[in-house]
Coordinates of C-alpha atoms in Angstrom, one line a residue:
M128 CA 43.3 -60.7 47.9
A129 CA 44.5 -58.4 45.1
S130 CA 48.2 -57.6 45.0
G131 CA 49.4 -54.1 45.6
K132 CA 50.6 -53.9 42.1
D133 CA 47.1 -54.4 40.6
S134 CA 45.2 -52.4 43.2
D135 CA 44.4 -48.7 42.8
R136 CA 44.4 -46.3 45.8
T137 CA 41.7 -44.1 44.1
L138 CA 39.4 -47.2 43.9
G139 CA 39.8 -48.2 47.6
Y140 CA 42.5 -50.7 46.9
M141 CA 40.3 -52.6 44.4
T142 CA 41.4 -53.8 41.0
R143 CA 39.9 -52.4 37.9
K144 CA 38.7 -55.8 37.1
D145 CA 36.6 -55.8 40.3
T146 CA 35.0 -52.4 39.3
E147 CA 34.0 -53.5 35.8
V148 CA 30.2 -53.6 35.1
K149 CA 29.4 -57.0 33.6
L150 CA 26.3 -57.0 31.4
P151 CA 24.3 -60.1 30.9
R152 CA 24.8 -62.0 27.8
P153 CA 22.1 -61.5 25.2
T154 CA 19.8 -64.5 24.9
R155 CA 19.8 -66.2 21.6
V156 CA 16.5 -66.8 20.0
K157 CA 16.4 -70.4 18.9
N158 CA 12.8 -70.5 17.5
K159 CA 12.3 -67.7 15.0
T160 CA 8.9 -68.9 13.7
P161 CA 6.0 -66.4 14.2
A162 CA 3.9 -66.8 17.4
P163 CA 0.4 -68.2 16.9
V164 CA -1.1 -65.1 18.7
Q165 CA 0.2 -61.8 17.4
I166 CA 0.1 -58.6 19.6
T167 CA -0.3 -55.2 17.9
A168 CA 1.1 -51.9 19.1
E169 CA -2.5 -50.7 19.5
Q170 CA -3.2 -53.5 21.9
I171 CA -0.1 -52.8 23.9
L172 CA -1.1 -49.1 24.3
R173 CA -4.7 -50.1 25.2
E174 CA -3.5 -52.5 27.9
A175 CA -1.1 -49.9 29.3
R176 CA -3.9 -47.3 29.5
E177 CA -6.2 -49.8 31.2
R178 CA -3.6 -50.7 33.8
Q179 CA -2.8 -47.0 34.5
E180 CA -3.7 -45.8 37.9
A181 CA -6.4 -43.3 38.3
E182 CA -5.5 -39.7 38.6
I183 CA -5.6 -38.4 42.1
R184 CA -8.0 -35.5 42.3
P185 CA -8.9 -33.3 45.2
P186 CA -12.3 -34.1 46.7
K187 CA -15.2 -32.0 45.5
Q188 CA -16.4 -29.6 48.1
K189 CA -20.1 -29.5 48.6
I190 CA -21.5 -26.3 50.1
T191 CA -24.5 -27.0 52.3
D192 CA -25.5 -23.7 53.8
S193 CA -25.2 -20.0 53.3
T194 CA -22.4 -19.6 55.8
E195 CA -20.1 -21.9 53.9
L196 CA -21.0 -20.2 50.6
S197 CA -20.1 -16.8 52.1
D198 CA -16.8 -18.1 53.3
Y199 CA -16.1 -19.7 50.0
R200 CA -16.9 -16.5 48.1
L201 CA -14.8 -14.4 50.6
R202 CA -11.8 -16.7 50.1
R203 CA -12.0 -16.7 46.3
R204 CA -12.4 -12.9 46.2
K205 CA -9.4 -12.5 48.4
E206 CA -7.4 -14.8 46.1
F207 CA -8.4 -12.8 43.1
E208 CA -7.6 -9.5 44.8
D209 CA -4.2 -10.8 45.8
K210 CA -3.5 -11.8 42.2
I211 CA -4.6 -8.4 41.0
R212 CA -2.3 -6.7 43.5
R213 CA 0.6 -8.7 42.2
A214 CA -0.1 -8.4 38.5
R215 CA -2.4 -5.5 37.8
W216 CA -1.3 -5.4 34.2
N217 CA -2.4 -8.9 33.5
I218 CA -5.9 -8.7 31.9
Q219 CA -6.4 -12.4 32.1
V220 CA -6.6 -12.1 35.9
W221 CA -9.2 -9.4 35.6
M222 CA -11.2 -11.4 33.1
K223 CA -11.2 -14.6 35.3
Y224 CA -12.2 -12.5 38.3
A225 CA -15.2 -10.9 36.4
Q226 CA -16.2 -14.2 34.9
W227 CA -16.2 -15.9 38.4
E228 CA -18.4 -13.1 39.8
E229 CA -20.7 -13.6 36.8
S230 CA -20.9 -17.4 37.6
Q231 CA -21.9 -16.5 41.1
K232 CA -24.8 -14.4 39.6
D233 CA -23.4 -11.3 41.3
Y234 CA -23.7 -9.1 38.2
A235 CA -23.1 -5.8 40.1
R236 CA -19.7 -7.1 41.4
A237 CA -18.8 -8.5 38.0
R238 CA -19.6 -5.1 36.4
S239 CA -17.5 -3.4 39.1
V240 CA -14.5 -5.7 38.2
W241 CA -14.8 -4.9 34.5
E242 CA -14.9 -1.1 35.3
R243 CA -11.8 -1.4 37.5
A244 CA -10.0 -3.3 34.7
I245 CA -11.0 -0.7 32.1
E246 CA -9.9 2.1 34.4
G247 CA -6.5 0.6 34.6
D248 CA -6.1 0.0 30.8
Y249 CA -8.8 1.6 28.7
R250 CA -6.8 1.3 25.5
N251 CA -7.1 -2.5 25.6
H252 CA -10.0 -3.2 23.2
T253 CA -10.1 -6.8 24.3
L254 CA -11.4 -5.7 27.7
W255 CA -14.2 -3.7 26.1
L256 CA -15.2 -6.6 23.9
K257 CA -15.4 -9.0 26.9
Y258 CA -17.2 -6.4 29.0
A259 CA -19.8 -5.9 26.3
E260 CA -20.2 -9.6 25.7
F261 CA -20.9 -10.0 29.4
E262 CA -23.7 -7.5 29.3
M263 CA -25.2 -9.0 26.1
K264 CA -25.0 -12.5 27.4
N265 CA -26.9 -11.6 30.5
K266 CA -29.4 -9.6 28.4
F267 CA -28.5 -6.2 29.9
V268 CA -29.1 -4.4 26.6
N269 CA -28.9 -0.9 27.7
S270 CA -25.8 -1.5 29.7
A271 CA -24.2 -3.2 26.7
R272 CA -25.1 -0.1 24.6
N273 CA -23.5 2.1 27.2
V274 CA -20.3 0.0 27.1
W275 CA -20.2 0.0 23.3
D276 CA -20.8 3.7 23.2
R277 CA -18.0 4.4 25.6
A278 CA -15.7 2.0 23.7
V279 CA -16.1 3.6 20.3
T280 CA -15.8 7.0 21.8
L281 CA -12.5 6.3 23.4
L282 CA -11.1 4.0 20.7
P283 CA -12.7 5.1 17.4
R284 CA -9.9 3.6 15.3
V285 CA -10.6 0.0 16.4
D286 CA -12.9 -1.3 13.7
Q287 CA -13.8 -4.4 15.6
L288 CA -15.7 -2.4 18.3
W289 CA -17.8 -0.7 15.6
Y290 CA -18.6 -4.0 13.9
K291 CA -19.7 -5.6 17.2
Y292 CA -21.8 -2.6 18.2
I293 CA -23.6 -2.5 14.8
H294 CA -24.0 -6.3 14.9
M295 CA -25.7 -6.2 18.3
E296 CA -28.1 -3.4 17.1
E297 CA -28.9 -5.3 13.9
I298 CA -29.7 -8.5 15.8
L299 CA -32.0 -6.6 18.1
G300 CA -33.8 -5.3 15.0
N301 CA -32.8 -1.7 15.7
I302 CA -32.0 -0.9 12.1
A303 CA -32.2 2.9 12.6
G304 CA -29.8 2.7 15.5
A305 CA -27.4 0.6 13.5
R306 CA -27.5 3.1 10.7
Q307 CA -26.9 5.9 13.1
I308 CA -23.8 4.1 14.5
F309 CA -22.5 3.6 10.9
E310 CA -22.9 7.4 10.4
R311 CA -20.9 8.1 13.5
W312 CA -18.2 5.7 12.3
M313 CA -18.1 7.3 8.9
Q314 CA -17.3 10.7 10.4
W315 CA -13.9 9.2 11.4
S316 CA -13.2 8.3 7.7
P317 CA -12.4 4.6 8.2
D318 CA -10.7 2.4 5.7
Q319 CA -12.5 1.0 2.6
Q320 CA -13.8 -2.0 4.4
G321 CA -15.8 0.1 6.8
W322 CA -17.5 2.0 4.0
L323 CA -18.2 -1.3 2.1
S324 CA -19.8 -2.8 5.3
F325 CA -22.1 0.2 5.5
I326 CA -23.1 -0.2 1.8
K327 CA -23.8 -4.0 2.3
F328 CA -25.9 -3.1 5.4
E329 CA -28.1 -0.8 3.3
L330 CA -28.3 -3.3 0.5
R331 CA -29.5 -6.0 2.9
Y332 CA -32.5 -3.9 3.5
N333 CA -32.9 -3.0 -0.2
E334 CA -32.0 0.7 0.4
I335 CA -30.6 1.3 -3.1
E336 CA -30.6 5.1 -3.0
R337 CA -29.0 5.2 0.5
A338 CA -26.3 2.8 -0.8
R339 CA -25.7 5.1 -3.8
S340 CA -25.3 8.1 -1.6
I341 CA -22.9 6.2 0.6
Y342 CA -20.9 5.3 -2.5
E343 CA -20.7 9.0 -3.4
R344 CA -19.3 9.8 0.0
F345 CA -17.0 6.8 -0.2
V346 CA -15.3 7.9 -3.4
L347 CA -14.9 11.4 -1.9
C348 CA -13.2 10.0 1.2
H349 CA -11.1 7.4 -0.7
P350 CA -10.5 8.8 -4.2
K351 CA -8.9 5.7 -5.4
V352 CA -9.3 3.6 -8.5
S353 CA -10.6 0.5 -6.6
A354 CA -13.3 2.7 -5.0
Y355 CA -14.6 4.1 -8.3
I356 CA -14.5 0.6 -9.9
R357 CA -16.7 -0.8 -7.1
F358 CA -19.1 2.1 -7.5
A359 CA -19.4 1.5 -11.2
K360 CA -19.9 -2.2 -10.7
F361 CA -22.6 -1.4 -8.3
E362 CA -24.4 0.7 -10.8
M363 CA -23.9 -1.9 -13.6
K364 CA -25.3 -4.6 -11.4
G365 CA -28.4 -2.5 -11.0
G366 CA -28.7 -2.0 -14.7
E367 CA -27.8 1.6 -14.6
V368 CA -25.4 1.7 -17.6
A369 CA -25.5 5.5 -18.0
R370 CA -24.7 6.0 -14.3
A371 CA -21.9 3.5 -14.4
R372 CA -20.4 5.2 -17.4
H373 CA -20.6 8.5 -15.7
V374 CA -18.7 7.1 -12.7
Y375 CA -15.9 5.9 -14.9
E376 CA -15.7 9.2 -16.6
R377 CA -15.5 11.0 -13.3
A378 CA -12.7 8.6 -12.3
T379 CA -10.7 9.2 -15.5
E380 CA -11.0 13.0 -14.9
K381 CA -9.6 12.8 -11.4
L382 CA -7.3 9.8 -11.5
A383 CA -5.8 9.9 -15.0
D384 CA -2.4 10.5 -13.6
D385 CA -2.7 8.1 -10.6
E386 CA -0.3 5.2 -10.2
E387 CA -3.3 2.8 -10.6
A388 CA -4.7 4.5 -13.6
E389 CA -3.9 1.5 -15.8
T390 CA -6.4 -0.6 -13.8
L391 CA -9.0 2.1 -14.2
F392 CA -8.7 2.3 -18.0
V393 CA -8.7 -1.4 -18.4
A394 CA -11.9 -1.7 -16.3
F395 CA -13.5 1.2 -18.2
A396 CA -12.6 -0.4 -21.6
E397 CA -13.9 -3.8 -20.5
F398 CA -17.1 -2.2 -19.3
E399 CA -17.6 -0.7 -22.8
E400 CA -16.9 -4.1 -24.4
R401 CA -19.7 -5.6 -22.3
C402 CA -22.0 -2.8 -23.4
K403 CA -21.2 -3.7 -27.1
E404 CA -19.3 -0.4 -27.6
P405 CA -16.0 -1.5 -29.2
E406 CA -15.3 2.0 -30.6
R407 CA -15.6 3.5 -27.2
A408 CA -13.3 0.8 -25.8
R409 CA -10.7 1.4 -28.5
F410 CA -10.7 5.1 -27.8
I411 CA -10.2 4.5 -24.1
Y412 CA -7.3 2.2 -24.8
K413 CA -5.6 4.8 -27.1
F414 CA -6.2 7.5 -24.6
A415 CA -4.6 5.4 -21.9
L416 CA -1.6 4.5 -24.0
D417 CA -1.0 8.2 -24.7
H418 CA -1.2 9.3 -21.1
I419 CA 0.2 6.5 -19.0
P420 CA 4.0 6.2 -18.8
K421 CA 5.2 3.3 -20.8
G422 CA 6.9 1.7 -17.9
R423 CA 3.5 1.2 -16.2
A424 CA 1.5 0.3 -19.2
E425 CA 2.6 -3.3 -19.9
D426 CA -0.7 -4.9 -18.8
L427 CA -2.6 -2.2 -20.6
Y428 CA -0.7 -2.9 -23.8
K429 CA -1.5 -6.6 -23.5
K430 CA -5.1 -5.9 -23.0
F431 CA -5.1 -3.6 -26.0
V432 CA -3.5 -6.3 -28.2
A433 CA -6.1 -8.9 -27.1
F434 CA -8.8 -6.3 -27.8
E435 CA -7.5 -5.7 -31.3
K436 CA -7.2 -9.4 -32.0
Q437 CA -10.9 -9.7 -31.3
Y438 CA -12.1 -6.4 -32.9
G439 CA -9.4 -5.3 -35.4
D440 CA -6.1 -5.8 -37.0
R441 CA -3.3 -5.9 -34.5
E442 CA -0.4 -5.1 -36.7
G443 CA -2.1 -2.3 -38.6
I444 CA -3.3 -0.7 -35.4
E445 CA 0.1 -1.0 -33.7
D446 CA 2.0 0.4 -36.6
A447 CA -0.5 3.2 -37.1
I448 CA -0.3 4.2 -33.4
V449 CA 3.5 4.2 -33.3
G450 CA 3.9 5.8 -36.8
K451 CA 1.3 8.5 -36.1
R452 CA 2.8 9.5 -32.8
R453 CA 6.3 9.5 -34.3
F454 CA 5.2 11.8 -37.1
Q455 CA 3.5 14.1 -34.7
Y456 CA 6.6 14.4 -32.4
E457 CA 8.9 14.9 -35.4
D458 CA 6.6 17.8 -36.5
E459 CA 6.6 19.3 -33.0
V460 CA 10.4 19.2 -32.5
R461 CA 11.0 20.5 -36.0
K462 CA 8.8 23.5 -35.4
N463 CA 10.2 24.2 -31.9
P464 CA 13.4 22.3 -31.1
L465 CA 13.6 24.0 -27.7
N466 CA 10.3 22.4 -26.6
Y467 CA 11.9 19.9 -24.3
D468 CA 8.5 18.4 -23.2
S469 CA 8.1 17.2 -26.8
W470 CA 11.5 15.6 -26.7
F471 CA 10.6 13.8 -23.5
D472 CA 7.4 12.4 -25.1
Y473 CA 9.3 11.4 -28.2
V474 CA 11.9 9.5 -26.3
R475 CA 9.3 7.8 -24.2
L476 CA 7.5 6.6 -27.4
E477 CA 10.8 5.2 -28.8
E478 CA 11.5 3.5 -25.5
T479 CA 8.3 1.5 -25.8
V480 CA 9.5 0.2 -29.2
G481 CA 12.8 -0.8 -27.7
N482 CA 15.2 0.1 -30.5
K483 CA 18.4 1.1 -28.6
D484 CA 20.1 2.8 -31.5
R485 CA 16.9 4.8 -32.3
I486 CA 16.6 5.9 -28.6
R487 CA 20.2 7.0 -28.5
E488 CA 19.8 9.0 -31.7
I489 CA 16.8 10.8 -30.2
Y490 CA 18.6 11.6 -27.0
E491 CA 21.7 13.0 -28.9
R492 CA 19.4 15.1 -31.1
A493 CA 17.6 16.4 -28.0
I494 CA 20.7 17.4 -25.9
A495 CA 22.1 19.1 -29.0
N496 CA 19.5 21.9 -28.5
I497 CA 21.3 23.9 -25.9
P498 CA 19.3 26.8 -24.4
P499 CA 20.2 30.1 -26.0
A500 CA 20.8 32.1 -22.8
E501 CA 22.9 31.3 -19.8
E502 CA 20.1 31.7 -17.3
K503 CA 19.1 28.9 -15.0
R504 CA 15.4 29.1 -15.7
Y505 CA 16.0 28.1 -19.4
W506 CA 18.2 25.1 -18.4
Q507 CA 15.9 23.6 -15.7
R508 CA 14.0 21.4 -18.2
Y509 CA 16.9 20.8 -20.5
I510 CA 19.1 19.3 -17.8
Y511 CA 16.6 16.5 -17.3
L512 CA 17.3 15.3 -20.8
W513 CA 20.9 14.6 -19.7
I514 CA 19.6 13.0 -16.5
N515 CA 17.2 10.7 -18.4
Y516 CA 19.9 9.9 -20.9
A517 CA 22.4 8.8 -18.2
L518 CA 19.8 6.8 -16.3
Y519 CA 18.8 5.0 -19.5
E520 CA 22.4 4.1 -20.3
E521 CA 22.9 2.8 -16.7
I522 CA 19.6 1.0 -16.1
E523 CA 18.4 -0.2 -19.5
T524 CA 21.6 -0.7 -21.6
E525 CA 23.9 -1.3 -18.5
D526 CA 26.7 0.5 -20.3
V527 CA 28.9 1.9 -17.5
E528 CA 31.4 3.8 -19.7
R529 CA 28.8 5.5 -21.8
T530 CA 26.9 6.5 -18.6
R531 CA 30.1 8.0 -17.3
D532 CA 30.7 9.9 -20.5
V533 CA 27.2 11.3 -20.4
Y534 CA 27.7 12.7 -16.9
R535 CA 31.2 14.0 -17.8
E536 CA 29.9 15.9 -21.0
C537 CA 26.9 17.3 -19.1
L538 CA 29.2 18.7 -16.3
K539 CA 31.5 20.3 -18.9
L540 CA 28.5 21.9 -20.7
I541 CA 27.0 23.7 -17.7
P542 CA 28.4 27.2 -17.1
H543 CA 29.3 26.7 -13.4
S544 CA 30.6 30.3 -13.1
K545 CA 27.0 31.6 -13.5
F546 CA 24.9 28.8 -12.2
S547 CA 25.0 25.1 -11.5
F548 CA 22.8 22.1 -10.7
A549 CA 23.5 20.2 -7.5
K550 CA 21.4 17.3 -8.7
I551 CA 23.8 16.5 -11.6
W552 CA 26.9 16.5 -9.3
L553 CA 25.1 14.3 -6.8
L554 CA 23.8 11.9 -9.4
A555 CA 27.2 11.5 -11.0
A556 CA 28.8 10.9 -7.6
Q557 CA 26.1 8.4 -6.6
F558 CA 26.7 6.6 -9.9
E559 CA 30.4 6.2 -9.1
I560 CA 29.5 4.9 -5.6
R561 CA 27.2 2.3 -7.2
Q562 CA 30.2 1.2 -9.3
L563 CA 32.3 1.0 -6.1
N564 CA 34.5 3.8 -7.3
L565 CA 34.8 5.8 -4.1
A566 CA 37.8 7.8 -5.3
G567 CA 35.9 8.9 -8.4
A568 CA 32.9 10.0 -6.3
R569 CA 35.1 12.1 -4.0
Q570 CA 36.8 13.7 -7.0
I571 CA 33.4 14.7 -8.4
L572 CA 32.1 16.1 -5.1
G573 CA 35.4 17.9 -4.6
N574 CA 35.1 19.5 -8.0
A575 CA 31.6 20.5 -7.2
I576 CA 32.7 22.2 -4.0
G577 CA 35.5 24.0 -5.9
K578 CA 33.5 25.1 -8.9
A579 CA 29.9 25.6 -7.6
P580 CA 29.5 25.0 -3.9
K581 CA 25.9 24.5 -2.7
D582 CA 24.2 23.4 0.5
K583 CA 23.0 20.2 -1.0
I584 CA 26.4 19.2 -2.1
F585 CA 28.0 19.8 1.3
K586 CA 25.3 18.0 3.1
K587 CA 25.4 14.9 0.9
Y588 CA 29.2 14.8 0.9
I589 CA 29.3 15.0 4.7
E590 CA 26.6 12.4 4.9
I591 CA 28.6 10.0 2.7
E592 CA 31.8 10.5 4.7
L593 CA 30.0 10.1 8.0
Q594 CA 28.5 6.8 6.9
L595 CA 32.0 5.7 6.0
G596 CA 33.2 6.8 9.5
N597 CA 35.7 9.4 8.2
I598 CA 35.3 11.9 11.0
D599 CA 38.4 14.0 10.0
R600 CA 37.0 14.4 6.5
C601 CA 33.7 15.5 7.9
R602 CA 35.4 18.1 10.0
K603 CA 37.4 19.4 7.0
L604 CA 34.2 19.5 5.0
Y605 CA 32.4 21.4 7.7
E606 CA 35.3 23.9 7.8
R607 CA 35.0 24.4 4.0
Y608 CA 31.2 24.7 4.4
L609 CA 31.5 27.4 7.0
E610 CA 34.3 29.3 5.1
W611 CA 31.9 29.4 2.1
S612 CA 28.8 30.3 4.2
P613 CA 29.7 31.6 7.7
E614 CA 26.2 32.9 8.3
N615 CA 24.6 29.4 7.9
C616 CA 23.3 28.5 11.3
Y617 CA 22.3 25.0 10.0
A618 CA 26.0 24.3 9.3
W619 CA 27.2 25.6 12.7
S620 CA 24.6 23.6 14.6
K621 CA 25.2 20.4 12.7
Y622 CA 29.0 20.7 13.1
A623 CA 28.5 21.2 16.9
E624 CA 26.0 18.3 17.0
L625 CA 28.7 16.1 15.3
E626 CA 31.2 17.0 17.9
R627 CA 28.7 16.4 20.7
S628 CA 27.9 13.0 19.4
L629 CA 31.6 12.2 19.6
A630 CA 31.7 13.3 23.2
E631 CA 33.8 16.4 22.3
T632 CA 31.9 18.8 24.5
E633 CA 34.5 21.5 24.6
R634 CA 34.8 21.4 20.8
A635 CA 31.0 21.8 20.6
R636 CA 31.0 24.7 23.0
A637 CA 33.8 26.4 21.1
I638 CA 31.9 26.0 17.8
F639 CA 28.8 27.6 19.3
E640 CA 30.8 30.5 20.7
L641 CA 32.4 31.0 17.3
A642 CA 29.0 30.9 15.6
I643 CA 27.6 33.5 18.0
S644 CA 30.5 35.8 17.3
Q645 CA 29.7 36.0 13.6
P646 CA 28.5 39.4 12.5
A647 CA 25.5 38.0 10.6
L648 CA 23.5 34.8 10.9
D649 CA 20.5 33.7 8.9
M650 CA 18.7 31.8 11.7
P651 CA 20.3 32.8 15.0
E652 CA 17.6 31.1 17.1
L653 CA 19.2 27.8 16.2
L654 CA 22.3 28.8 18.2
W655 CA 20.9 31.2 20.9
K656 CA 18.7 28.5 22.4
I657 CA 21.7 27.1 24.3
F658 CA 23.3 30.2 25.7
E659 CA 22.6 32.8 28.3
R660 CA 22.9 35.5 25.7
A661 CA 19.6 34.5 24.2
N662 CA 17.9 34.6 27.5
S663 CA 19.3 38.1 28.2
Y664 CA 18.1 39.2 24.8
Y665 CA 14.5 38.1 25.5
K666 CA 14.7 39.5 29.1
D667 CA 16.0 43.0 28.2
S668 CA 15.2 43.6 24.6
A669 CA 12.0 41.7 24.0
P670 CA 10.2 41.2 27.3
E671 CA 6.9 40.7 25.5
L672 CA 8.1 37.4 24.0
K673 CA 7.4 35.4 27.1
E674 CA 6.5 32.2 25.4
E675 CA 9.6 32.2 23.1
R676 CA 11.7 32.8 26.2
A677 CA 10.1 29.9 28.0
T678 CA 10.8 27.6 24.9
L679 CA 14.4 28.8 25.0
L680 CA 14.9 27.9 28.6
E681 CA 13.3 24.5 28.1
D682 CA 15.7 23.7 25.2
W683 CA 18.6 25.0 27.3
L684 CA 17.6 22.7 30.2
N685 CA 17.3 19.7 27.9
M686 CA 20.8 20.4 26.5
E687 CA 22.3 20.7 30.0
T688 CA 20.6 17.5 31.0
N689 CA 22.0 15.7 27.9
F690 CA 25.5 16.8 28.8
G691 CA 25.2 14.7 32.0
N692 CA 27.9 15.5 34.7
L693 CA 29.3 18.2 32.4
G694 CA 26.1 20.2 32.4
D695 CA 24.8 22.6 35.0
V696 CA 21.1 22.2 35.4
S697 CA 20.7 24.4 38.4
V698 CA 21.7 27.5 36.4
V699 CA 18.7 27.0 34.1
Q700 CA 16.2 25.9 36.8
S701 CA 16.6 29.2 38.7
K702 CA 15.5 31.0 35.6
L703 CA 12.5 28.9 34.7
P704 CA 9.1 30.7 34.8
K705 CA 5.8 29.7 36.5
K706 CA 2.9 29.0 34.2
L707 CA -0.3 30.9 35.2
K708 CA -3.7 30.4 33.7
K709 CA -5.5 33.7 33.2
R710 CA -8.6 35.0 31.5
K711 CA -9.0 38.0 29.3
P712 CA -12.3 39.7 28.1
I713 CA -13.2 39.4 24.4
T714 CA -15.9 41.5 22.8
R715 CA -18.0 39.7 20.3
E716 CA -19.7 41.2 17.2
D717 CA -23.1 41.5 18.9
G718 CA -21.5 43.6 21.7
S719 CA -21.5 40.9 24.4
T720 CA -18.4 40.1 26.3
E721 CA -16.9 36.6 27.0
Y722 CA -13.7 35.5 28.6
E723 CA -11.0 33.4 27.0
E724 CA -8.4 31.5 29.0
Y725 CA -4.7 31.8 28.1
I726 CA -1.4 30.8 29.6
D727 CA 0.9 33.5 31.0
Y728 CA 4.5 33.1 32.2
L729 CA 5.7 34.6 35.5
Y730 CA 9.5 34.9 35.6
P731 CA 11.5 35.2 38.9
E732 CA 12.4 38.9 38.4
E733 CA 8.6 39.6 37.7
S734 CA 7.5 37.8 40.9
Q735 CA 9.5 40.1 43.1
T736 CA 7.9 43.1 41.4
T737 CA 4.5 41.5 41.9
N738 CA 5.1 41.0 45.6
L739 CA 6.0 44.7 46.0
K740 CA 2.8 45.7 44.2
I741 CA 0.8 43.5 46.6
L742 CA 2.4 45.1 49.7
E743 CA 1.8 48.5 48.2
A744 CA -1.9 47.7 47.6
A745 CA -2.3 46.3 51.1
Y746 CA -0.7 49.5 52.6
K747 CA -3.1 51.7 50.7
W748 CA -6.1 49.6 51.7
K749 CA -5.1 49.8 55.4
K750 CA -4.6 53.6 55.1
Q751 CA -8.1 54.0 53.6
K752 CA -9.6 51.9 56.3
L753 CA -8.0 54.0 59.1
A754 CA -9.2 57.2 57.5
S755 CA -12.8 55.9 57.2
S756 CA -12.8 54.8 60.8
E757 CA -11.7 58.3 62.0
E758 CA -14.5 59.9 60.0
D759 CA -17.0 57.5 61.6
Y760 CA -15.7 58.5 65.1
D761 CA -16.0 62.2 64.4

């Protein structure tokens, strides 16, 4: 027996040696030569599968008479109905139910299940697809047409429904019906793929003229470069070179300033190359290089270089183009140095060459031409020279100090006492923010508010401080904003909205009260929508504005609801009107009369008057009836 010293009370007075688990000693392999018969892993898996016990499956139920079949159907239907009752939103249950009814050849019940499913969720286009497939699979053609027609009417933006509907009609050989469905679809102006499917449909039946007319409608619906290029390729494939050229010319007239104009010009030039018209192609390339901004013409320039390598002298053409354009711009700016559009074009030309010193020289020459009069309309184009100059220094040369100098000199030049440009102040501040110089941005915006306060500057400054979470700064800015423009209802409402977002309800109410007390407001309806004063105004001074008063009360009710426990919804609910649908006669031009329905509002104070009028009319009617009865008695 183990001694008390070695025993452990937690182990039932057994020693730890007694509780140790002793593992068998590993057997040593004495003979390590390979066995004469080798067993592969595949053989082991095959034997394991062969020795595996068969899966226990429930016995198959054989139905021998109609009574058992009826019981089985009743039981299954009850199971499906219970599942639907628990998860009506699950379309898989509806689909399994309908498919089971279909397997029982009870098509009327299956159709009923599909209809119930669609009634619950008619926006689910999968239900419509499965429903129509059920009708088609069982050769109910007219029913399938009915389903497709309802589907595309309710969900006209689901392209798959239109494709399936058209495919069914085409399989049935109803080409005219399929064309009619396409026409219905095109009235909804689908995406490009829908139009192209319609065109391919007509081409399958060799309807070239119909396809051409569809292309005409296609480019009107989608006036994009890709649409015109497809149209031109269609004409080119049919050998109609003149028609294809006409399509490209139309496209260049309409889309010369489009973002994808580069692709259009390249396709047009390549078309002329295939037609053995290199001069036309060269003219197209030159026209494109003159009209497309240089930043978007990289691929076009590469195409033009490749074209000149094949048909002309690259260096000569390039130098001629740049030199000629430079000479023209120098002539234009010499004749009229205040024509800032010419300076813009000149700078854009030099930017394509990429000589930084040359570009800076042109910018300095351009900004030296200060407008002669201190009127804002003369400065509106000029100021963009400074903006482009600053953006060029920041983005292209990445010279931070030069960019800062450009903004500083521009702000010094503008006569802020007479007019100013909020755009310049904001761009300078945003530049400092991008350089992580928040103090510099605040200094610029503060100077802007001091020298030339504008709505845009206040709004942007407040937005920046709000994003940084400086609520006190936002309040001070709103106070400065309202000191500068106390009649600005937008500022009052935004200030109050800020306080309300901070759960400062009393501050918000005080701001609104202070706003209402102002002697002049530019848009008082922004503030009156929340107070009883606006309701009294509509009630006493403008009773004919019933709809505006109803809108006011709805906004007031929403505001009180948003205040939660602090709001008083009952005050507003007692003032809400009743909506009445009425009819009024309208005389047409031919002298006939028709009635038009409109919505009228009956307010609580009007309903009392209406009740008095009804009692008065009833009293008169009774008095007339008594008088007539006395006459009959006499």
